[in-house]
Amino acid sequence: MADDLPISIAERRLDNVPNYPDRHEPVGFMLRLIKALHTYGVPSYELERLMTNVADQLGYGLQATVVPTSITMTFIQDEDKPRTYVIRSNSGEVNVDKLSRTIDVAYDVINGEITTEQGARELTEITHSAPLHSKGWLILCFMLVSTAICRIFGGGVPEIITASVTGLIVGVFVNVGGLRSETVSNLMPALSAFLATLISFGFNYWVGLSSTYIPVVSGIIVLVPGMMLTIAMAELATQNLVSGTARLLGSVVIFIQMIFGVAIGSQVAAIFFGQASITTSIDHQLPQWTVWIAIVASSWALMMLFQTRSKHLPWIVVTTASSFFVSRWAGAELGAATGAFFGALTVGVFANLAYRIKQVPTAAVMMPGFIILVPGSVGFRSLTEILDHNIIGGLESAFNMIIVGISLITGLLVSSIATLPKPKIKTERVEVKSEPPRDDKA
């Protein structure tokens, strides 16, 4: 909800900017539409393409440049002088439900089914609407995702218990403590990694763990910028070089924050628990069928975290399980990069089928599927190895992360659905008129 956002972000609402176009005007509507889509995490190449389409239908020429921290839009109409607007906006939390509803508003406006004034009002309602799933459920899902990912990564019972406790504590910290201060919110990756490291070494001291690395990375997996890294590479692949480079550097900074948190956590843990170092060996092997339980559980939890409607869960489970199976099989037969390629291709195909058969938003299906495939944990491990003075191993892991990331993007692009659902636009250009002022007392 808007009240939960840091104050500095809330103050950037376009309604609070003097002399900005009113929201019921076509230009004002488009400015608020692109800001909403940007906040909900739409990649730059999709956002620019969609907004150009919307502007064309409303009778405007448009040149748009979108980067992760700002939006620049130049409107041209008839013989009027071009008007340029710059919006300072950071990408916010992923909310599939609000994203889908916002796209529906855009389609309705460009097809003339509602006016820009009605569309602007609907955007306001969407922004201020309560989330589908409450904070209590989100905290529980943090724990469940950490538990499931720990099993998928090969953890045994001690590691799974450790990851569950870590996910619960990090979930509480993120959903409660992180909203109190923008400074705390910006330091969230480092603070969460610090907590996860302390908890992992504490459990290692009390019960013994085969791997202290798996519970750490599983406990903070929701915060690992693997998806951000993948989108950055997709933007670079589609020649959105500025946005892709900025997002890539942003993901690197988050990785560095996490490694800093691990380093400080290791030093503090050494004071309380003796010598502490990150270990990666696995001695506790669980039955293979537990992996499929973990996949179903993680699919449900990610559906909740991404604020997706429950009716889409069957498609999410099928997509996630299929992509995991295909990537593991292809990876074992043909190598990790090939496995990532076919896994991403599977996600893309199922997301396309889900949209065409049941109009399921592609983001609802693709994002949980990609969480299992993205190379975020590999990048985290590479920096951890470098921190542990294993320079060669760290560079090798980093190179593998890049190769896997490129394979994911190639698979997604080959699936030919790395785009938002296309609007059913009428062939003729729609003349959009604002509603006349209403008398609320009537």
Coordinates of C-alpha atoms in Angstrom, one line a residue:
M1 CA 0.0 0.0 0.0
A2 CA 1.1 3.6 -0.6
D3 CA 1.3 4.3 3.1
D4 CA 3.9 1.6 3.5
L5 CA 6.3 3.3 1.1
P6 CA 9.3 5.3 2.4
I7 CA 8.4 9.0 2.7
S8 CA 10.9 10.1 0.0
I9 CA 9.2 7.9 -2.5
A10 CA 5.7 8.9 -1.5
E11 CA 6.7 12.6 -2.0
R12 CA 7.5 11.9 -5.6
R13 CA 3.8 11.3 -6.5
L14 CA 3.1 13.3 -9.6
D15 CA -0.1 14.8 -8.1
N16 CA 2.2 16.6 -5.6
V17 CA 4.4 18.1 -8.4
P18 CA 3.4 21.7 -9.1
N19 CA 2.2 22.5 -12.7
Y20 CA 2.2 18.8 -13.8
P21 CA -0.5 17.8 -16.2
D22 CA -3.7 16.7 -14.4
R23 CA -4.3 13.0 -14.3
H24 CA -7.5 13.2 -16.3
E25 CA -5.7 14.6 -19.3
P26 CA -4.2 12.2 -21.9
V27 CA -0.6 13.3 -21.2
G28 CA -1.2 13.2 -17.4
F29 CA -2.7 9.7 -17.7
M30 CA 0.2 8.4 -19.7
L31 CA 2.7 9.8 -17.3
R32 CA 1.0 8.1 -14.4
L33 CA 0.5 4.9 -16.4
I34 CA 4.2 4.6 -17.2
K35 CA 5.2 5.4 -13.6
A36 CA 2.9 2.7 -12.3
L37 CA 4.2 0.1 -14.8
H38 CA 7.8 1.1 -14.0
T39 CA 7.1 0.7 -10.2
Y40 CA 5.7 -2.8 -10.7
G41 CA 8.9 -4.0 -12.4
V42 CA 8.2 -4.0 -16.2
P43 CA 11.5 -4.2 -18.1
S44 CA 12.6 -1.1 -20.0
Y45 CA 12.3 -2.6 -23.5
E46 CA 8.7 -3.7 -22.8
L47 CA 7.7 -0.4 -21.1
E48 CA 8.9 1.7 -24.0
R49 CA 7.2 -0.5 -26.6
L50 CA 3.9 -0.5 -24.8
M51 CA 3.8 3.2 -24.0
T52 CA 4.7 4.1 -27.7
N53 CA 1.7 2.0 -28.7
V54 CA -0.6 3.7 -26.2
A55 CA 0.6 7.2 -27.3
D56 CA 0.0 6.4 -30.9
Q57 CA -3.5 5.3 -30.2
L58 CA -4.2 8.5 -28.4
G59 CA -2.9 10.6 -31.2
Y60 CA 0.6 11.5 -29.8
G61 CA 4.1 11.0 -31.0
L62 CA 6.3 9.7 -28.2
Q63 CA 9.9 9.2 -27.6
A64 CA 10.6 7.5 -24.2
T65 CA 13.7 6.5 -22.4
V66 CA 13.4 4.3 -19.3
V67 CA 16.1 3.5 -16.9
P68 CA 15.8 1.9 -13.4
T69 CA 15.8 5.2 -11.6
S70 CA 14.1 7.6 -14.0
I71 CA 11.7 8.0 -17.0
T72 CA 12.0 10.6 -19.7
M73 CA 9.1 11.1 -22.1
T74 CA 8.7 13.6 -25.0
F75 CA 5.2 14.1 -26.4
I76 CA 4.6 15.5 -29.9
Q77 CA 1.1 16.4 -31.2
D78 CA 0.2 18.1 -34.5
E79 CA 2.2 21.4 -34.7
D80 CA 2.6 21.9 -31.0
K81 CA 6.1 22.2 -29.6
P82 CA 7.4 18.9 -28.1
R83 CA 6.9 18.6 -24.4
T84 CA 9.4 16.6 -22.3
Y85 CA 8.8 15.3 -18.8
V86 CA 11.2 13.6 -16.5
I87 CA 10.0 11.4 -13.7
R88 CA 12.2 10.3 -10.8
S89 CA 11.0 6.8 -10.0
N90 CA 12.5 3.7 -8.5
S91 CA 11.3 0.2 -9.3
G92 CA 9.2 -1.0 -6.4
E93 CA 8.1 -4.4 -5.3
V94 CA 6.8 -6.9 -7.8
N95 CA 3.0 -7.1 -7.6
V96 CA 1.6 -9.2 -10.4
D97 CA -2.1 -8.5 -9.6
K98 CA -1.6 -4.7 -9.7
L99 CA 0.6 -5.0 -12.8
S100 CA -2.1 -7.0 -14.6
R101 CA -4.9 -4.6 -13.6
T102 CA -2.8 -1.6 -14.7
I103 CA -2.2 -3.2 -18.1
D104 CA -5.9 -3.8 -18.4
V105 CA -6.6 -0.1 -17.8
A106 CA -4.2 0.8 -20.6
Y107 CA -5.9 -1.5 -23.0
D108 CA -9.3 -0.2 -22.1
V109 CA -8.2 3.4 -22.7
I110 CA -6.5 2.8 -26.0
N111 CA -9.6 0.9 -27.3
G112 CA -11.9 3.8 -26.2
E113 CA -13.8 1.6 -23.7
I114 CA -13.1 4.2 -20.9
T115 CA -11.8 7.8 -21.0
T116 CA -8.4 8.9 -19.7
E117 CA -10.1 10.4 -16.7
Q118 CA -11.7 7.1 -15.8
G119 CA -8.4 5.3 -16.5
A120 CA -6.6 7.7 -14.2
R121 CA -9.1 7.1 -11.4
E122 CA -8.7 3.4 -11.8
L123 CA -4.9 3.8 -11.6
T124 CA -5.4 5.6 -8.3
E125 CA -7.7 2.8 -7.0
I126 CA -5.2 0.2 -8.0
T127 CA -2.3 2.0 -6.3
H128 CA -4.2 2.4 -3.0
S129 CA -5.9 -1.0 -3.1
A130 CA -5.0 -3.5 -0.3
P131 CA -2.6 -6.3 -1.3
L132 CA -4.0 -9.7 -2.1
H133 CA -2.0 -11.3 0.7
S134 CA -1.3 -9.8 4.1
K135 CA 2.1 -9.3 5.8
G136 CA 1.5 -12.3 8.0
W137 CA 1.2 -14.6 5.0
L138 CA 4.2 -13.0 3.4
I139 CA 6.4 -13.7 6.4
L140 CA 5.2 -17.3 6.4
C141 CA 6.1 -17.5 2.7
F142 CA 9.6 -16.1 3.3
M143 CA 10.1 -19.1 5.6
L144 CA 8.5 -21.6 3.2
V145 CA 10.6 -20.4 0.2
S146 CA 13.8 -20.6 2.2
T147 CA 12.9 -24.1 3.4
A148 CA 12.0 -25.3 -0.1
I149 CA 15.0 -23.7 -1.8
C150 CA 17.3 -25.3 0.8
R151 CA 16.0 -28.7 -0.2
I152 CA 16.3 -28.0 -3.9
F153 CA 19.9 -26.9 -3.3
G154 CA 20.6 -30.3 -1.7
G155 CA 20.4 -29.5 2.0
G156 CA 19.7 -32.1 4.6
V157 CA 17.4 -31.9 7.7
P158 CA 19.7 -29.7 9.8
E159 CA 20.2 -27.3 6.9
I160 CA 16.5 -27.2 6.2
I161 CA 15.7 -26.4 9.8
T162 CA 18.3 -23.6 9.8
A163 CA 17.1 -22.2 6.6
S164 CA 13.5 -22.2 7.9
V165 CA 14.5 -20.2 11.0
T166 CA 16.6 -17.8 8.9
G167 CA 13.7 -17.3 6.4
L168 CA 11.3 -16.5 9.2
I169 CA 13.5 -14.0 10.9
V170 CA 14.5 -12.3 7.7
G171 CA 10.9 -12.2 6.6
V172 CA 9.9 -10.4 9.8
F173 CA 12.8 -8.1 9.4
V174 CA 12.0 -7.2 5.8
N175 CA 8.2 -6.9 6.2
V176 CA 8.2 -5.0 9.5
G177 CA 11.6 -3.4 10.2
G178 CA 12.4 -2.5 6.6
L179 CA 9.4 -0.2 6.2
R180 CA 10.3 2.1 9.1
S181 CA 13.3 3.8 7.5
E182 CA 14.5 4.3 4.0
T183 CA 18.1 3.9 5.2
V184 CA 17.3 0.5 6.7
S185 CA 15.5 -0.4 3.5
N186 CA 18.6 0.4 1.4
L187 CA 20.8 -1.6 3.8
M188 CA 18.4 -4.6 3.8
P189 CA 20.6 -7.0 1.7
A190 CA 23.6 -6.5 4.0
L191 CA 21.6 -6.6 7.2
S192 CA 19.7 -9.7 6.1
A193 CA 22.9 -11.5 5.1
F194 CA 24.4 -10.6 8.5
L195 CA 21.5 -12.1 10.3
A196 CA 21.5 -15.2 8.1
T197 CA 25.2 -15.8 8.7
L198 CA 24.9 -15.5 12.5
I199 CA 22.0 -17.9 12.5
S200 CA 23.7 -20.4 10.3
F201 CA 26.9 -20.4 12.4
G202 CA 24.9 -20.6 15.5
F203 CA 23.1 -23.7 14.3
N204 CA 26.4 -25.1 13.2
Y205 CA 27.8 -24.7 16.7
W206 CA 24.8 -26.2 18.4
V207 CA 23.7 -29.0 16.1
G208 CA 26.3 -29.3 13.4
L209 CA 25.8 -28.6 9.7
S210 CA 27.3 -30.2 6.7
S211 CA 27.0 -26.8 4.8
T212 CA 26.8 -23.4 6.3
Y213 CA 26.5 -21.8 2.8
I214 CA 23.2 -23.4 1.8
P215 CA 21.2 -22.1 4.8
V216 CA 22.6 -18.6 4.3
V217 CA 21.8 -18.3 0.6
S218 CA 18.4 -20.1 1.1
G219 CA 17.4 -17.8 4.0
I220 CA 18.0 -14.7 1.9
I221 CA 17.1 -16.2 -1.6
V222 CA 14.1 -13.8 -2.0
L223 CA 16.5 -10.8 -1.7
V224 CA 19.2 -12.2 -4.0
P225 CA 19.0 -10.1 -7.2
G226 CA 19.0 -13.1 -9.6
M227 CA 15.9 -11.8 -11.4
M228 CA 17.3 -8.3 -11.5
L229 CA 20.5 -9.7 -13.1
T230 CA 18.5 -11.7 -15.6
I231 CA 16.4 -8.6 -16.6
A232 CA 19.6 -6.6 -17.0
M233 CA 21.0 -9.1 -19.4
A234 CA 17.8 -9.2 -21.3
E235 CA 17.9 -5.4 -21.7
L236 CA 21.4 -5.5 -22.9
A237 CA 20.5 -8.2 -25.4
T238 CA 17.6 -6.0 -26.7
Q239 CA 20.0 -3.0 -27.1
N240 CA 18.7 -1.1 -24.1
L241 CA 22.3 -0.5 -23.1
V242 CA 21.9 2.3 -20.5
S243 CA 19.1 0.6 -18.6
G244 CA 20.7 -2.8 -18.8
T245 CA 24.1 -1.4 -17.6
A246 CA 22.5 0.5 -14.7
R247 CA 20.4 -2.6 -13.6
L248 CA 23.5 -4.8 -13.9
L249 CA 25.6 -2.5 -11.7
G250 CA 22.7 -2.3 -9.3
S251 CA 22.6 -6.1 -8.9
V252 CA 26.3 -6.2 -8.4
V253 CA 26.0 -3.6 -5.6
I254 CA 23.4 -5.7 -3.9
F255 CA 25.6 -8.8 -4.2
I256 CA 28.5 -6.8 -2.7
Q257 CA 26.2 -5.7 0.2
M258 CA 25.3 -9.3 0.9
I259 CA 28.9 -10.4 0.9
F260 CA 29.8 -7.6 3.2
G261 CA 27.0 -8.8 5.5
V262 CA 28.4 -12.3 5.4
A263 CA 31.9 -11.1 6.1
I264 CA 30.8 -9.1 9.2
G265 CA 28.5 -11.9 10.3
S266 CA 31.4 -14.4 10.1
Q267 CA 33.6 -12.2 12.2
V268 CA 30.9 -11.6 14.9
A269 CA 30.1 -15.4 14.8
A270 CA 33.7 -16.2 15.4
I271 CA 33.6 -14.3 18.7
F272 CA 30.6 -16.2 20.0
F273 CA 31.0 -19.6 18.3
G274 CA 34.7 -19.9 17.7
Q275 CA 36.3 -20.2 14.3
A276 CA 33.6 -19.8 11.6
S277 CA 34.0 -20.3 7.9
I278 CA 31.6 -20.9 5.0
T279 CA 31.4 -24.6 4.1
T280 CA 29.6 -26.1 1.1
S281 CA 29.8 -29.9 1.5
I282 CA 26.7 -32.0 1.8
D283 CA 26.5 -35.2 3.9
H284 CA 22.7 -35.5 4.5
Q285 CA 20.9 -36.8 1.5
L286 CA 17.1 -36.8 1.5
P287 CA 14.9 -38.9 -0.8
Q288 CA 14.4 -37.5 -4.3
W289 CA 10.7 -37.2 -4.0
T290 CA 11.2 -34.5 -1.3
V291 CA 12.4 -32.2 -4.1
W292 CA 9.0 -32.3 -5.8
I293 CA 7.3 -31.4 -2.5
A294 CA 9.7 -28.5 -2.3
I295 CA 8.9 -27.3 -5.8
V296 CA 5.1 -27.3 -5.1
A297 CA 5.7 -25.5 -1.8
S298 CA 8.0 -22.9 -3.3
S299 CA 5.5 -22.3 -6.1
W300 CA 2.7 -21.6 -3.7
A301 CA 4.9 -19.4 -1.5
L302 CA 6.2 -17.4 -4.6
M303 CA 2.6 -17.0 -5.8
M304 CA 1.9 -15.3 -2.4
L305 CA 5.1 -13.2 -2.4
F306 CA 4.5 -11.9 -5.9
Q307 CA 0.8 -11.0 -5.1
T308 CA -0.6 -13.4 -7.7
R309 CA -4.2 -14.7 -7.6
S310 CA -4.7 -18.2 -6.2
K311 CA -6.6 -19.4 -9.3
H312 CA -3.3 -19.2 -11.2
L313 CA -1.5 -21.6 -8.9
P314 CA -1.9 -24.8 -11.1
W315 CA -0.2 -23.1 -14.0
I316 CA 2.6 -21.9 -11.7
V317 CA 3.2 -25.3 -10.3
V318 CA 3.2 -27.0 -13.7
T319 CA 5.5 -24.4 -15.2
T320 CA 8.0 -24.5 -12.2
A321 CA 8.1 -28.3 -12.0
S322 CA 8.5 -28.7 -15.8
S323 CA 11.2 -26.1 -16.1
F324 CA 13.1 -27.6 -13.2
F325 CA 12.9 -31.1 -14.6
V326 CA 13.9 -30.0 -18.1
S327 CA 16.8 -27.9 -16.9
R328 CA 18.1 -30.6 -14.6
W329 CA 17.8 -33.3 -17.3
A330 CA 19.3 -31.2 -20.0
G331 CA 22.0 -29.9 -17.6
A332 CA 23.0 -33.5 -16.7
E333 CA 23.1 -34.5 -20.4
L334 CA 24.4 -31.4 -22.1
G335 CA 25.8 -29.1 -19.5
A336 CA 24.6 -26.3 -17.1
A337 CA 24.3 -23.6 -19.8
T338 CA 22.2 -25.8 -22.1
G339 CA 20.0 -26.9 -19.1
A340 CA 19.4 -23.2 -18.3
F341 CA 18.5 -22.5 -22.0
F342 CA 15.9 -25.3 -22.2
G343 CA 14.6 -24.4 -18.7
A344 CA 13.9 -20.8 -19.8
L345 CA 12.4 -22.0 -23.0
T346 CA 10.0 -24.2 -21.1
V347 CA 9.0 -21.3 -18.8
G348 CA 8.3 -19.2 -21.9
V349 CA 6.2 -21.8 -23.6
F350 CA 4.1 -22.5 -20.6
A351 CA 3.6 -18.8 -19.9
N352 CA 2.4 -18.3 -23.4
L353 CA 0.0 -21.2 -23.2
A354 CA -1.3 -20.0 -19.9
Y355 CA -2.1 -16.6 -21.3
R356 CA -3.7 -17.8 -24.5
I357 CA -5.8 -20.5 -22.8
K358 CA -6.8 -18.9 -19.5
Q359 CA -5.5 -15.3 -19.8
V360 CA -3.1 -15.8 -17.0
P361 CA -0.7 -12.9 -16.8
T362 CA 2.7 -14.0 -18.1
A363 CA 4.5 -12.5 -15.2
A364 CA 2.5 -14.7 -12.8
V365 CA 3.9 -17.8 -14.4
M366 CA 7.3 -16.7 -15.5
M367 CA 8.6 -15.1 -12.3
P368 CA 8.3 -18.2 -10.0
G369 CA 9.6 -20.4 -12.8
F370 CA 12.7 -18.2 -13.2
I371 CA 13.4 -18.0 -9.5
I372 CA 14.4 -21.7 -9.7
L373 CA 16.6 -21.1 -12.7
V374 CA 18.2 -17.7 -12.3
P375 CA 21.9 -17.6 -11.5
G376 CA 21.7 -15.4 -8.4
S377 CA 22.9 -18.1 -6.0
V378 CA 25.9 -18.8 -8.3
G379 CA 26.8 -15.1 -8.2
F380 CA 26.5 -15.1 -4.4
R381 CA 28.8 -18.1 -4.2
S382 CA 31.4 -16.6 -6.6
L383 CA 31.8 -13.5 -4.4
T384 CA 31.8 -15.6 -1.3
E385 CA 34.7 -17.6 -2.7
I386 CA 36.6 -14.5 -3.6
L387 CA 36.0 -13.2 0.0
D388 CA 37.5 -16.5 1.2
H389 CA 40.6 -15.8 -1.0
N390 CA 39.7 -18.5 -3.5
I391 CA 40.2 -16.1 -6.4
I392 CA 40.3 -18.8 -9.1
G393 CA 37.2 -20.5 -7.9
G394 CA 35.3 -17.2 -7.5
L395 CA 36.2 -16.1 -11.0
E396 CA 35.2 -19.5 -12.4
S397 CA 31.8 -19.3 -10.6
A398 CA 31.3 -15.7 -11.9
F399 CA 32.0 -16.9 -15.4
N400 CA 29.6 -19.7 -15.0
M401 CA 26.9 -17.3 -13.7
I402 CA 27.3 -15.1 -16.8
I403 CA 27.1 -18.1 -19.2
V404 CA 24.0 -19.4 -17.4
G405 CA 22.4 -15.9 -17.5
I406 CA 23.0 -15.6 -21.2
S407 CA 21.5 -19.1 -21.7
L408 CA 18.4 -18.1 -19.8
I409 CA 17.9 -14.9 -21.8
T410 CA 18.5 -16.8 -25.1
G411 CA 15.9 -19.4 -24.1
L412 CA 13.4 -16.7 -23.2
L413 CA 13.9 -14.7 -26.4
V414 CA 13.7 -17.9 -28.5
S415 CA 10.3 -18.7 -26.8
S416 CA 9.2 -15.4 -28.5
I417 CA 7.1 -14.3 -25.6
A418 CA 9.5 -12.1 -23.7
T419 CA 6.8 -9.5 -24.0
L420 CA 3.8 -8.3 -22.1
P421 CA 0.4 -9.6 -23.5
K422 CA -0.4 -7.5 -26.6
P423 CA -3.5 -5.4 -26.4
K424 CA -6.4 -6.0 -28.7
I425 CA -6.2 -2.6 -30.3
K426 CA -8.8 -1.3 -32.7
T427 CA -7.4 -0.5 -36.1
E428 CA -8.6 3.0 -36.1
R429 CA -7.1 5.6 -33.9
V430 CA -9.2 6.4 -30.9
E431 CA -10.1 10.0 -30.2
V432 CA -9.9 10.2 -26.4
K433 CA -12.0 12.8 -24.6
S434 CA -12.0 13.5 -21.0
E435 CA -15.3 13.3 -19.1
P436 CA -16.9 16.6 -18.2
P437 CA -16.6 17.6 -14.6
R438 CA -19.1 15.9 -12.4
D439 CA -21.2 17.5 -9.8
D440 CA -20.6 15.3 -6.7
K441 CA -23.5 16.8 -5.0
A442 CA -25.9 15.8 -7.7

